[in-house]
mmCIF file of C-alpha atoms in Angstrom:
data_model
loop_
_atom_site.group_PDB
_atom_site.id
_atom_site.type_symbol
_atom_site.label_atom_id
_atom_site.label_comp_id
_atom_site.label_asym_id
_atom_site.label_seq_id
_atom_site.Cartn_x
_atom_site.Cartn_y
_atom_site.Cartn_z
ATOM 1 C CA MET A 1 -5.047 -15.501 -20.834
ATOM 2 C CA ASN A 2 -5.257 -19.195 -19.846
ATOM 3 C CA LYS A 3 -6.353 -20.451 -16.421
ATOM 4 C CA PHE A 4 -2.796 -21.199 -15.275
ATOM 5 C CA SER A 5 -1.690 -17.645 -16.066
ATOM 6 C CA GLU A 6 -4.680 -16.269 -14.167
ATOM 7 C CA ILE A 7 -3.783 -18.350 -11.126
ATOM 8 C CA ILE A 8 -0.212 -17.069 -11.262
ATOM 9 C CA ASN A 9 -1.522 -13.505 -11.475
ATOM 10 C CA ILE A 10 -3.667 -14.072 -8.362
ATOM 11 C CA ILE A 11 -0.657 -15.387 -6.451
ATOM 12 C CA ARG A 12 1.633 -12.563 -7.614
ATOM 13 C CA GLN A 13 -0.930 -9.884 -6.750
ATOM 14 C CA ASN A 14 -1.378 -11.261 -3.225
ATOM 15 C CA PHE A 15 2.371 -11.330 -2.636
ATOM 16 C CA ASN A 16 2.933 -8.030 -4.457
ATOM 17 C CA GLN A 17 5.654 -9.725 -6.497
ATOM 18 C CA PRO A 18 5.089 -8.996 -10.199
ATOM 19 C CA GLU A 19 8.305 -10.713 -11.327
ATOM 20 C CA ASP A 20 10.477 -12.144 -8.535
ATOM 21 C CA PHE A 21 10.502 -15.797 -7.484
ATOM 22 C CA ILE A 22 7.809 -16.688 -4.932
ATOM 23 C CA PRO A 23 8.684 -19.615 -2.608
ATOM 24 C CA LEU A 24 6.148 -22.044 -1.231
ATOM 25 C CA HIS A 25 6.586 -21.020 2.408
ATOM 26 C CA ALA A 26 9.406 -18.827 3.690
ATOM 27 C CA PRO A 27 9.990 -17.996 7.378
ATOM 28 C CA THR A 28 9.385 -14.496 8.745
ATOM 29 C CA PHE A 29 11.745 -12.921 11.289
ATOM 30 C CA ASN A 30 10.378 -9.580 12.485
ATOM 31 C CA GLY A 31 10.509 -9.891 16.256
ATOM 32 C CA ASN A 32 13.041 -10.584 18.992
ATOM 33 C CA GLU A 33 14.887 -13.336 17.123
ATOM 34 C CA LYS A 34 18.275 -11.571 16.959
ATOM 35 C CA LYS A 35 17.935 -10.190 20.481
ATOM 36 C CA TYR A 36 17.247 -13.599 22.019
ATOM 37 C CA LEU A 37 19.923 -15.319 19.943
ATOM 38 C CA ASN A 38 22.478 -12.741 21.087
ATOM 39 C CA GLU A 39 21.400 -13.257 24.704
ATOM 40 C CA CYS A 40 21.824 -16.978 24.233
ATOM 41 C CA ILE A 41 25.309 -16.598 22.747
ATOM 42 C CA ASP A 42 26.381 -14.148 25.447
ATOM 43 C CA SER A 43 25.257 -16.607 28.121
ATOM 44 C CA THR A 44 27.430 -19.355 26.488
ATOM 45 C CA PHE A 45 24.495 -21.775 27.024
ATOM 46 C CA VAL A 46 24.005 -22.606 23.363
ATOM 47 C CA SER A 47 23.442 -26.350 23.666
ATOM 48 C CA SER A 48 20.611 -28.282 25.303
ATOM 49 C CA VAL A 49 20.582 -26.498 28.675
ATOM 50 C CA GLY A 50 19.448 -22.916 29.115
ATOM 51 C CA LYS A 51 16.612 -20.617 30.066
ATOM 52 C CA PHE A 52 15.151 -20.462 26.556
ATOM 53 C CA VAL A 53 14.530 -24.218 26.473
ATOM 54 C CA ASP A 54 12.513 -24.050 29.700
ATOM 55 C CA ARG A 55 10.644 -20.904 28.680
ATOM 56 C CA PHE A 56 9.829 -22.260 25.227
ATOM 57 C CA GLU A 57 8.345 -25.444 26.675
ATOM 58 C CA GLU A 58 6.291 -23.467 29.175
ATOM 59 C CA GLU A 59 4.962 -21.010 26.599
ATOM 60 C CA VAL A 60 4.021 -23.671 24.040
ATOM 61 C CA ALA A 61 2.186 -25.643 26.730
ATOM 62 C CA LYS A 62 0.330 -22.484 27.733
ATOM 63 C CA TYR A 63 -0.495 -21.603 24.120
ATOM 64 C CA THR A 64 -1.835 -25.044 23.189
ATOM 65 C CA GLY A 65 -3.525 -25.806 26.503
ATOM 66 C CA ALA A 66 -1.358 -28.864 27.143
ATOM 67 C CA ILE A 67 -0.401 -29.674 30.717
ATOM 68 C CA LYS A 68 3.234 -30.101 29.716
ATOM 69 C CA ALA A 69 5.391 -29.727 26.615
ATOM 70 C CA VAL A 70 8.806 -31.258 25.912
ATOM 71 C CA VAL A 71 11.070 -30.002 23.125
ATOM 72 C CA CYS A 72 12.931 -32.251 20.697
ATOM 73 C CA VAL A 73 15.511 -31.641 18.011
ATOM 74 C CA ASN A 74 12.899 -32.198 15.288
ATOM 75 C CA GLY A 75 9.342 -33.356 14.741
ATOM 76 C CA THR A 76 10.334 -36.803 13.473
ATOM 77 C CA ASN A 77 12.298 -37.563 16.648
ATOM 78 C CA ALA A 78 9.363 -36.286 18.688
ATOM 79 C CA LEU A 79 7.007 -38.640 16.851
ATOM 80 C CA HIS A 80 9.381 -41.582 17.325
ATOM 81 C CA LEU A 81 9.576 -40.913 21.056
ATOM 82 C CA ALA A 82 5.801 -40.432 21.299
ATOM 83 C CA LEU A 83 5.240 -43.880 19.778
ATOM 84 C CA LEU A 84 7.700 -45.471 22.209
ATOM 85 C CA LEU A 85 5.979 -43.761 25.131
ATOM 86 C CA ALA A 86 2.609 -44.989 23.845
ATOM 87 C CA GLY A 87 3.930 -48.550 24.095
ATOM 88 C CA VAL A 88 4.784 -49.383 20.474
ATOM 89 C CA GLU A 89 7.278 -52.236 20.286
ATOM 90 C CA ARG A 90 9.127 -54.168 17.607
ATOM 91 C CA ASP A 91 6.828 -56.151 15.262
ATOM 92 C CA ASP A 92 3.739 -54.269 16.437
ATOM 93 C CA GLU A 93 1.515 -52.563 13.885
ATOM 94 C CA VAL A 94 0.496 -48.901 13.823
ATOM 95 C CA LEU A 95 -2.480 -47.489 11.941
ATOM 96 C CA THR A 96 -1.936 -44.252 10.050
ATOM 97 C CA GLN A 97 -3.006 -42.531 6.858
ATOM 98 C CA ALA A 98 -1.507 -43.205 3.431
ATOM 99 C CA LEU A 99 -1.652 -39.481 2.620
ATOM 100 C CA THR A 100 1.003 -38.078 4.920
ATOM 101 C CA PHE A 101 4.595 -36.880 5.015
ATOM 102 C CA ILE A 102 7.226 -39.635 5.138
ATOM 103 C CA ALA A 103 8.178 -38.744 8.736
ATOM 104 C CA THR A 104 4.972 -40.352 10.016
ATOM 105 C CA ALA A 105 5.768 -43.733 8.468
ATOM 106 C CA ASN A 106 9.489 -43.454 9.193
ATOM 107 C CA ALA A 107 8.900 -42.867 12.904
ATOM 108 C CA ILE A 108 6.803 -46.052 13.025
ATOM 109 C CA SER A 109 9.671 -47.927 11.347
ATOM 110 C CA TYR A 110 12.206 -46.556 13.857
ATOM 111 C CA CYS A 111 10.281 -48.490 16.518
ATOM 112 C CA GLY A 112 10.651 -51.688 14.515
ATOM 113 C CA ALA A 113 6.880 -51.579 13.955
ATOM 114 C CA ARG A 114 4.938 -51.804 10.707
ATOM 115 C CA PRO A 115 2.496 -49.225 9.355
ATOM 116 C CA VAL A 116 -0.991 -50.105 8.181
ATOM 117 C CA PHE A 117 -2.393 -47.471 5.841
ATOM 118 C CA ILE A 118 -5.972 -46.211 6.108
ATOM 119 C CA ASP A 119 -7.781 -43.777 3.818
ATOM 120 C CA VAL A 120 -8.453 -40.068 4.411
ATOM 121 C CA ASP A 121 -11.598 -37.973 4.025
ATOM 122 C CA LYS A 122 -11.785 -35.505 1.143
ATOM 123 C CA ASP A 123 -13.020 -32.634 3.305
ATOM 124 C CA THR A 124 -10.333 -32.839 6.013
ATOM 125 C CA LEU A 125 -7.503 -34.555 4.077
ATOM 126 C CA GLY A 126 -6.932 -36.404 7.373
ATOM 127 C CA LEU A 127 -7.585 -39.920 8.612
ATOM 128 C CA SER A 128 -11.165 -40.992 7.895
ATOM 129 C CA PRO A 129 -13.101 -42.174 10.973
ATOM 130 C CA GLY A 130 -15.470 -44.133 8.737
ATOM 131 C CA LYS A 131 -12.698 -45.932 6.855
ATOM 132 C CA LEU A 132 -10.860 -46.554 10.140
ATOM 133 C CA GLU A 133 -13.905 -48.175 11.741
ATOM 134 C CA ASP A 134 -14.575 -50.256 8.619
ATOM 135 C CA TRP A 135 -11.014 -51.573 8.582
ATOM 136 C CA LEU A 136 -11.017 -52.369 12.291
ATOM 137 C CA THR A 137 -14.391 -54.144 12.062
ATOM 138 C CA GLN A 138 -13.175 -56.322 9.205
ATOM 139 C CA ASN A 139 -9.619 -57.010 10.311
ATOM 140 C CA VAL A 140 -9.279 -56.816 14.096
ATOM 141 C CA GLU A 141 -10.392 -58.805 17.099
ATOM 142 C CA ILE A 142 -9.993 -57.983 20.789
ATOM 143 C CA ARG A 143 -7.886 -60.356 22.881
ATOM 144 C CA ASN A 144 -6.906 -59.601 26.489
ATOM 145 C CA GLN A 145 -7.784 -55.930 26.053
ATOM 146 C CA GLY A 146 -5.611 -55.613 22.962
ATOM 147 C CA ALA A 147 -6.378 -55.200 19.270
ATOM 148 C CA ILE A 148 -5.018 -58.071 17.171
ATOM 149 C CA ASN A 149 -4.827 -58.068 13.372
ATOM 150 C CA LYS A 150 -6.580 -61.285 12.305
ATOM 151 C CA THR A 151 -4.487 -61.525 9.123
ATOM 152 C CA THR A 152 -1.023 -61.085 10.633
ATOM 153 C CA GLY A 153 -1.599 -61.982 14.272
ATOM 154 C CA LYS A 154 0.189 -58.768 15.262
ATOM 155 C CA LYS A 155 -0.895 -56.274 17.905
ATOM 156 C CA ILE A 156 -2.226 -52.896 16.760
ATOM 157 C CA ALA A 157 -0.236 -50.782 19.209
ATOM 158 C CA ALA A 158 -1.188 -47.233 18.182
ATOM 159 C CA CYS A 159 -3.020 -45.041 15.710
ATOM 160 C CA VAL A 160 -1.423 -41.903 14.237
ATOM 161 C CA PRO A 161 -3.849 -39.476 12.552
ATOM 162 C CA MET A 162 -2.342 -36.373 10.949
ATOM 163 C CA HIS A 163 -3.829 -32.866 10.607
ATOM 164 C CA THR A 164 -2.898 -32.348 6.959
ATOM 165 C CA PHE A 165 -1.665 -28.855 6.009
ATOM 166 C CA GLY A 166 -3.056 -27.604 9.324
ATOM 167 C CA HIS A 167 -6.656 -28.704 8.648
ATOM 168 C CA PRO A 168 -7.952 -30.627 11.686
ATOM 169 C CA CYS A 169 -9.197 -34.145 11.101
ATOM 170 C CA GLN A 170 -12.180 -35.518 13.046
ATOM 171 C CA ILE A 171 -9.937 -36.351 15.950
ATOM 172 C CA ASP A 172 -12.689 -36.863 18.545
ATOM 173 C CA GLU A 173 -14.349 -39.579 16.435
ATOM 174 C CA ILE A 174 -11.006 -41.237 15.738
ATOM 175 C CA ILE A 175 -10.194 -41.399 19.458
ATOM 176 C CA SER A 176 -13.658 -42.720 20.279
ATOM 177 C CA ILE A 177 -13.254 -45.535 17.744
ATOM 178 C CA CYS A 178 -9.729 -46.361 18.906
ATOM 179 C CA ASN A 179 -10.828 -46.469 22.546
ATOM 180 C CA LYS A 180 -13.215 -49.319 21.692
ATOM 181 C CA TYR A 181 -10.213 -51.326 20.530
ATOM 182 C CA TYR A 182 -7.793 -50.252 23.303
ATOM 183 C CA ILE A 183 -5.611 -48.463 20.733
ATOM 184 C CA PRO A 184 -3.787 -45.329 21.996
ATOM 185 C CA VAL A 185 -3.799 -42.315 19.682
ATOM 186 C CA VAL A 186 -0.607 -40.385 18.980
ATOM 187 C CA GLU A 187 -1.638 -37.163 17.303
ATOM 188 C CA ASP A 188 0.585 -35.971 14.461
ATOM 189 C CA ALA A 189 -0.013 -32.230 14.749
ATOM 190 C CA ALA A 190 3.299 -31.405 13.060
ATOM 191 C CA GLU A 191 1.622 -29.014 10.637
ATOM 192 C CA SER A 192 -1.164 -27.653 12.801
ATOM 193 C CA LEU A 193 0.230 -25.285 15.425
ATOM 194 C CA GLY A 194 -2.500 -22.672 15.786
ATOM 195 C CA SER A 195 -5.291 -24.965 14.533
ATOM 196 C CA TYR A 196 -8.356 -25.839 16.608
ATOM 197 C CA TYR A 197 -11.026 -28.517 16.487
ATOM 198 C CA ASN A 198 -14.191 -27.700 18.455
ATOM 199 C CA GLU A 199 -12.218 -24.811 19.992
ATOM 200 C CA ILE A 200 -9.541 -27.158 21.400
ATOM 201 C CA HIS A 201 -5.997 -26.962 20.078
ATOM 202 C CA THR A 202 -4.859 -29.845 17.904
ATOM 203 C CA GLY A 203 -2.267 -32.107 19.467
ATOM 204 C CA THR A 204 -4.017 -32.128 22.843
ATOM 205 C CA PHE A 205 -6.713 -34.731 22.110
ATOM 206 C CA GLY A 206 -4.621 -37.903 21.918
ATOM 207 C CA ARG A 207 -2.405 -39.537 24.515
ATOM 208 C CA ILE A 208 0.513 -37.546 23.068
ATOM 209 C CA GLY A 209 0.638 -34.829 20.420
ATOM 210 C CA VAL A 210 3.573 -33.833 18.237
ATOM 211 C CA ILE A 211 4.386 -30.441 16.657
ATOM 212 C CA SER A 212 7.099 -29.543 14.145
ATOM 213 C CA PHE A 213 9.045 -26.272 13.966
ATOM 214 C CA ASN A 214 10.848 -26.974 10.697
ATOM 215 C CA GLY A 215 11.964 -23.976 8.638
ATOM 216 C CA ASN A 216 8.844 -24.062 6.457
ATOM 217 C CA LYS A 217 6.260 -24.250 9.257
ATOM 218 C CA VAL A 218 3.974 -21.446 10.537
ATOM 219 C CA MET A 219 6.713 -20.608 13.036
ATOM 220 C CA THR A 220 10.194 -22.089 13.122
ATOM 221 C CA THR A 221 13.123 -22.891 15.363
ATOM 222 C CA GLY A 222 15.218 -23.715 12.289
ATOM 223 C CA GLY A 223 14.648 -27.370 13.053
ATOM 224 C CA GLY A 224 12.759 -28.618 16.041
ATOM 225 C CA GLY A 225 9.781 -30.451 17.452
ATOM 226 C CA MET A 226 7.630 -30.619 20.565
ATOM 227 C CA LEU A 227 5.677 -33.273 22.412
ATOM 228 C CA LEU A 228 2.403 -32.236 24.057
ATOM 229 C CA PHE A 229 1.066 -34.071 27.103
ATOM 230 C CA ASN A 230 -2.038 -34.104 29.254
ATOM 231 C CA ASN A 231 -0.203 -36.431 31.643
ATOM 232 C CA GLU A 232 2.605 -34.844 33.642
ATOM 233 C CA GLU A 233 4.214 -38.159 34.582
ATOM 234 C CA LEU A 234 4.467 -39.167 30.917
ATOM 235 C CA ALA A 235 5.988 -35.768 30.109
ATOM 236 C CA HIS A 236 8.674 -36.251 32.764
ATOM 237 C CA LYS A 237 9.431 -39.660 31.255
ATOM 238 C CA ALA A 238 9.795 -38.020 27.833
ATOM 239 C CA LYS A 239 12.187 -35.388 29.161
ATOM 240 C CA HIS A 240 14.272 -38.115 30.775
ATOM 241 C CA LEU A 241 14.504 -40.148 27.569
ATOM 242 C CA THR A 242 15.389 -37.154 25.400
ATOM 243 C CA THR A 243 18.416 -36.464 27.624
ATOM 244 C CA GLN A 244 20.017 -39.904 27.224
ATOM 245 C CA ALA A 245 18.074 -41.176 30.264
ATOM 246 C CA LYS A 246 20.708 -39.604 32.509
ATOM 247 C CA MET A 247 19.864 -39.684 36.201
ATOM 248 C CA PRO A 248 20.205 -36.317 37.986
ATOM 249 C CA HIS A 249 23.558 -35.878 39.699
ATOM 250 C CA LYS A 250 26.103 -33.065 39.900
ATOM 251 C CA TRP A 251 28.944 -35.125 38.450
ATOM 252 C CA GLU A 252 28.091 -38.834 38.085
ATOM 253 C CA PHE A 253 27.126 -40.284 34.702
ATOM 254 C CA MET A 254 24.433 -42.817 35.529
ATOM 255 C CA HIS A 255 21.774 -43.832 32.989
ATOM 256 C CA ASP A 256 18.874 -46.117 33.922
ATOM 257 C CA GLU A 257 17.608 -47.151 30.456
ATOM 258 C CA ILE A 258 18.170 -46.663 26.720
ATOM 259 C CA GLY A 259 17.842 -42.958 26.059
ATOM 260 C CA TYR A 260 18.117 -40.636 23.081
ATOM 261 C CA ASN A 261 19.968 -37.455 22.259
ATOM 262 C CA TYR A 262 16.777 -35.720 21.121
ATOM 263 C CA ARG A 263 17.378 -32.455 23.008
ATOM 264 C CA MET A 264 16.667 -29.108 21.371
ATOM 265 C CA PRO A 265 19.584 -26.648 21.694
ATOM 266 C CA ASN A 266 19.011 -23.428 23.613
ATOM 267 C CA LEU A 267 19.792 -21.499 20.405
ATOM 268 C CA ASN A 268 16.836 -23.057 18.624
ATOM 269 C CA ALA A 269 14.567 -22.507 21.595
ATOM 270 C CA ALA A 270 15.544 -18.820 21.673
ATOM 271 C CA LEU A 271 14.497 -18.504 18.045
ATOM 272 C CA GLY A 272 11.275 -20.380 18.748
ATOM 273 C CA LEU A 273 10.331 -18.183 21.694
ATOM 274 C CA ALA A 274 10.703 -15.054 19.562
ATOM 275 C CA GLN A 275 8.601 -16.664 16.834
ATOM 276 C CA LEU A 276 5.891 -17.746 19.273
ATOM 277 C CA GLU A 277 5.529 -14.140 20.447
ATOM 278 C CA GLN A 278 4.400 -13.275 16.896
ATOM 279 C CA ILE A 279 2.201 -16.261 16.149
ATOM 280 C CA GLU A 280 -1.158 -14.482 16.348
ATOM 281 C CA GLY A 281 0.014 -12.027 13.705
ATOM 282 C CA PHE A 282 1.291 -14.875 11.547
ATOM 283 C CA LEU A 283 -2.033 -16.705 11.797
ATOM 284 C CA LYS A 284 -4.051 -13.585 11.049
ATOM 285 C CA ALA A 285 -1.983 -12.926 7.915
ATOM 286 C CA LYS A 286 -2.286 -16.536 6.766
ATOM 287 C CA ARG A 287 -6.058 -16.511 7.235
ATOM 288 C CA LYS A 288 -6.359 -13.316 5.211
ATOM 289 C CA LEU A 289 -4.326 -14.856 2.379
ATOM 290 C CA ALA A 290 -6.489 -17.986 2.442
ATOM 291 C CA GLU A 291 -9.684 -15.926 2.331
ATOM 292 C CA ASN A 292 -8.342 -13.949 -0.626
ATOM 293 C CA TYR A 293 -7.409 -17.125 -2.452
ATOM 294 C CA LYS A 294 -10.805 -18.680 -1.757
ATOM 295 C CA GLU A 295 -12.726 -15.739 -3.241
ATOM 296 C CA GLU A 296 -10.458 -15.303 -6.246
ATOM 297 C CA PHE A 297 -10.326 -19.001 -7.143
ATOM 298 C CA LYS A 298 -14.108 -19.227 -6.918
ATOM 299 C CA ARG A 299 -14.256 -16.861 -9.885
ATOM 300 C CA LEU A 300 -12.007 -19.221 -11.871
ATOM 301 C CA ASN A 301 -14.010 -22.289 -10.811
ATOM 302 C CA VAL A 302 -10.909 -23.697 -9.088
ATOM 303 C CA HIS A 303 -11.540 -25.682 -5.907
ATOM 304 C CA PHE A 304 -9.665 -24.206 -2.931
ATOM 305 C CA ILE A 305 -9.222 -26.371 0.180
ATOM 306 C CA SER A 306 -10.966 -24.609 3.075
ATOM 307 C CA GLU A 307 -11.031 -25.445 6.765
ATOM 308 C CA PRO A 308 -13.399 -28.318 7.687
ATOM 309 C CA VAL A 309 -16.531 -27.865 9.786
ATOM 310 C CA ASN A 310 -16.060 -27.367 13.534
ATOM 311 C CA SER A 311 -12.477 -26.329 12.829
ATOM 312 C CA LYS A 312 -10.217 -23.319 12.754
ATOM 313 C CA SER A 313 -7.238 -24.036 10.516
ATOM 314 C CA ASN A 314 -3.872 -22.336 10.588
ATOM 315 C CA TYR A 315 -3.806 -22.604 6.771
ATOM 316 C CA TRP A 316 -0.172 -23.669 6.891
ATOM 317 C CA LEU A 317 -0.042 -24.675 3.227
ATOM 318 C CA ASN A 318 -2.841 -23.585 0.947
ATOM 319 C CA ALA A 319 -3.977 -26.087 -1.639
ATOM 320 C CA ILE A 320 -6.145 -26.338 -4.733
ATOM 321 C CA LEU A 321 -7.651 -29.327 -6.530
ATOM 322 C CA LEU A 322 -7.304 -29.599 -10.298
ATOM 323 C CA LYS A 323 -9.279 -31.676 -12.801
ATOM 324 C CA ASP A 324 -7.004 -34.721 -12.979
ATOM 325 C CA ARG A 325 -3.381 -35.835 -12.802
ATOM 326 C CA ASN A 326 -2.583 -34.530 -16.293
ATOM 327 C CA GLU A 327 -3.801 -31.024 -15.460
ATOM 328 C CA ARG A 328 -1.977 -31.201 -12.143
ATOM 329 C CA ASP A 329 1.320 -32.057 -13.835
ATOM 330 C CA GLU A 330 0.881 -29.363 -16.487
ATOM 331 C CA PHE A 331 0.142 -26.802 -13.770
ATOM 332 C CA LEU A 332 3.194 -27.796 -11.707
ATOM 333 C CA LYS A 333 5.435 -27.458 -14.761
ATOM 334 C CA PHE A 334 3.944 -24.121 -15.853
ATOM 335 C CA THR A 335 4.048 -22.434 -12.429
ATOM 336 C CA ASN A 336 7.549 -23.567 -11.499
ATOM 337 C CA GLU A 337 8.863 -22.501 -14.896
ATOM 338 C CA HIS A 338 7.293 -19.072 -14.332
ATOM 339 C CA GLY A 339 8.888 -18.376 -10.940
ATOM 340 C CA VAL A 340 6.021 -19.465 -8.683
ATOM 341 C CA MET A 341 6.853 -22.451 -6.512
ATOM 342 C CA THR A 342 4.142 -25.104 -6.314
ATOM 343 C CA ARG A 343 4.305 -28.761 -5.385
ATOM 344 C CA PRO A 344 2.106 -31.858 -5.435
ATOM 345 C CA VAL A 345 0.973 -33.626 -2.312
ATOM 346 C CA TRP A 346 3.364 -36.292 -1.042
ATOM 347 C CA GLU A 347 3.519 -39.631 -2.814
ATOM 348 C CA LEU A 348 1.181 -42.016 -1.013
ATOM 349 C CA MET A 349 3.116 -44.046 1.547
ATOM 350 C CA ASN A 350 2.018 -47.421 0.165
ATOM 351 C CA ARG A 351 3.492 -46.464 -3.228
ATOM 352 C CA LEU A 352 6.991 -46.047 -1.792
ATOM 353 C CA PRO A 353 9.275 -49.092 -2.156
ATOM 354 C CA MET A 354 9.938 -49.562 1.569
ATOM 355 C CA PHE A 355 6.204 -49.639 2.383
ATOM 356 C CA SER A 356 4.900 -51.324 -0.768
ATOM 357 C CA ASN A 357 4.085 -54.534 1.116
ATOM 358 C CA ALA A 358 2.203 -52.793 3.920
ATOM 359 C CA GLN A 359 -1.377 -53.771 4.603
ATOM 360 C CA CYS A 360 -3.837 -51.129 3.377
ATOM 361 C CA GLY A 361 -7.507 -50.379 3.567
ATOM 362 C CA ASP A 362 -9.488 -48.949 0.672
ATOM 363 C CA LEU A 363 -7.487 -45.839 -0.334
ATOM 364 C CA SER A 364 -9.777 -44.419 -3.016
ATOM 365 C CA ASN A 365 -10.011 -40.942 -1.448
ATOM 366 C CA ALA A 366 -6.247 -40.652 -0.937
ATOM 367 C CA GLU A 367 -5.612 -41.767 -4.517
ATOM 368 C CA TRP A 368 -8.146 -39.258 -5.850
ATOM 369 C CA ILE A 369 -6.578 -36.410 -3.869
ATOM 370 C CA ALA A 370 -3.012 -37.377 -4.793
ATOM 371 C CA ASP A 371 -3.885 -37.075 -8.479
ATOM 372 C CA ARG A 372 -5.290 -33.556 -8.131
ATOM 373 C CA LEU A 373 -3.924 -31.593 -5.176
ATOM 374 C CA VAL A 374 -1.308 -28.863 -5.545
ATOM 375 C CA ASN A 375 0.120 -26.640 -2.806
ATOM 376 C CA ILE A 376 0.536 -22.973 -3.690
ATOM 377 C CA PRO A 377 2.604 -20.184 -2.040
ATOM 378 C CA SER A 378 1.497 -19.682 1.558
ATOM 379 C CA SER A 379 4.116 -17.519 3.303
ATOM 380 C CA VAL A 380 3.094 -14.987 5.938
ATOM 381 C CA ILE A 381 2.445 -11.574 4.358
ATOM 382 C CA LEU A 382 2.758 -8.883 7.007
ATOM 383 C CA GLN A 383 1.130 -5.540 6.157
#
């Protein structure tokens, strides 16, 4: 039996699926989802106003330790709004990692800003504090308490690190470095609900944090996102902007600035609340699967991505590293042809046509990872 077949056997044994198709990450609905959805429908409040929206925001804030949480229709919209609230304007520049999902770079573009791509660390898969500091030292000068790119003359208006696959990056170091340059940090925690760095929940370190509840996340609202705040005034501003910046009034339609229809419907919030009630069970099951994978892949001499030091990962998507790009591609073909869904990491942002002219730092770690990393099935397995 070859190594690829052995890996497939490990996956099938863990999912107790000897023959059927195994998806990468399917949602689990074993709680009050139908009950809450029926309540929502019976109330007729199925759009953006309703008790489930308020309760969902309150419970997520409580769970993560944020002072306030504001729901959005999806994580990308939440990230766009977070950047606007952080002060990003047209023609500004925003630092982020090249190894990320397209939403990170797209949200920067929605602001009319330009991304600058920095490398990641191999152990966290997230933005590298060392590479970030190197790039800032070489390329940025401080003028009037602002960071200015010496090459372009543009302001560096924000930094967006991402907790890749739920593994926390060294967010405290990143914030410390950015503070020296007066650069606010918007934390892309889209994939890391239930992950902790130094016993603090991800998404609560930066000025604003963003979570995603897409259908393939640890828990889902079907589609949805959330902004996390440690500043209540900023949270109120976010809520105002997500509701078309409409000023409170029983019947008048007055709007005091450009707003957005980024509101999460009550239906989605009802689903999310039921999912959140089960999250500890989801996380426990995902950790058990990751531990099983780690032990079994060790026997095959296959490198399994484990949580970094000082971290507790949610293990949203499990990942392995193969020998090189050729082996990666052969493995992807073999597994998908044999009914086990696997996928490579995202194409590096600077390799996409719309960002091909972006300024980049040394991306050697991101390039090395992109050639080798494969995500393997990671759904919640409830006993």
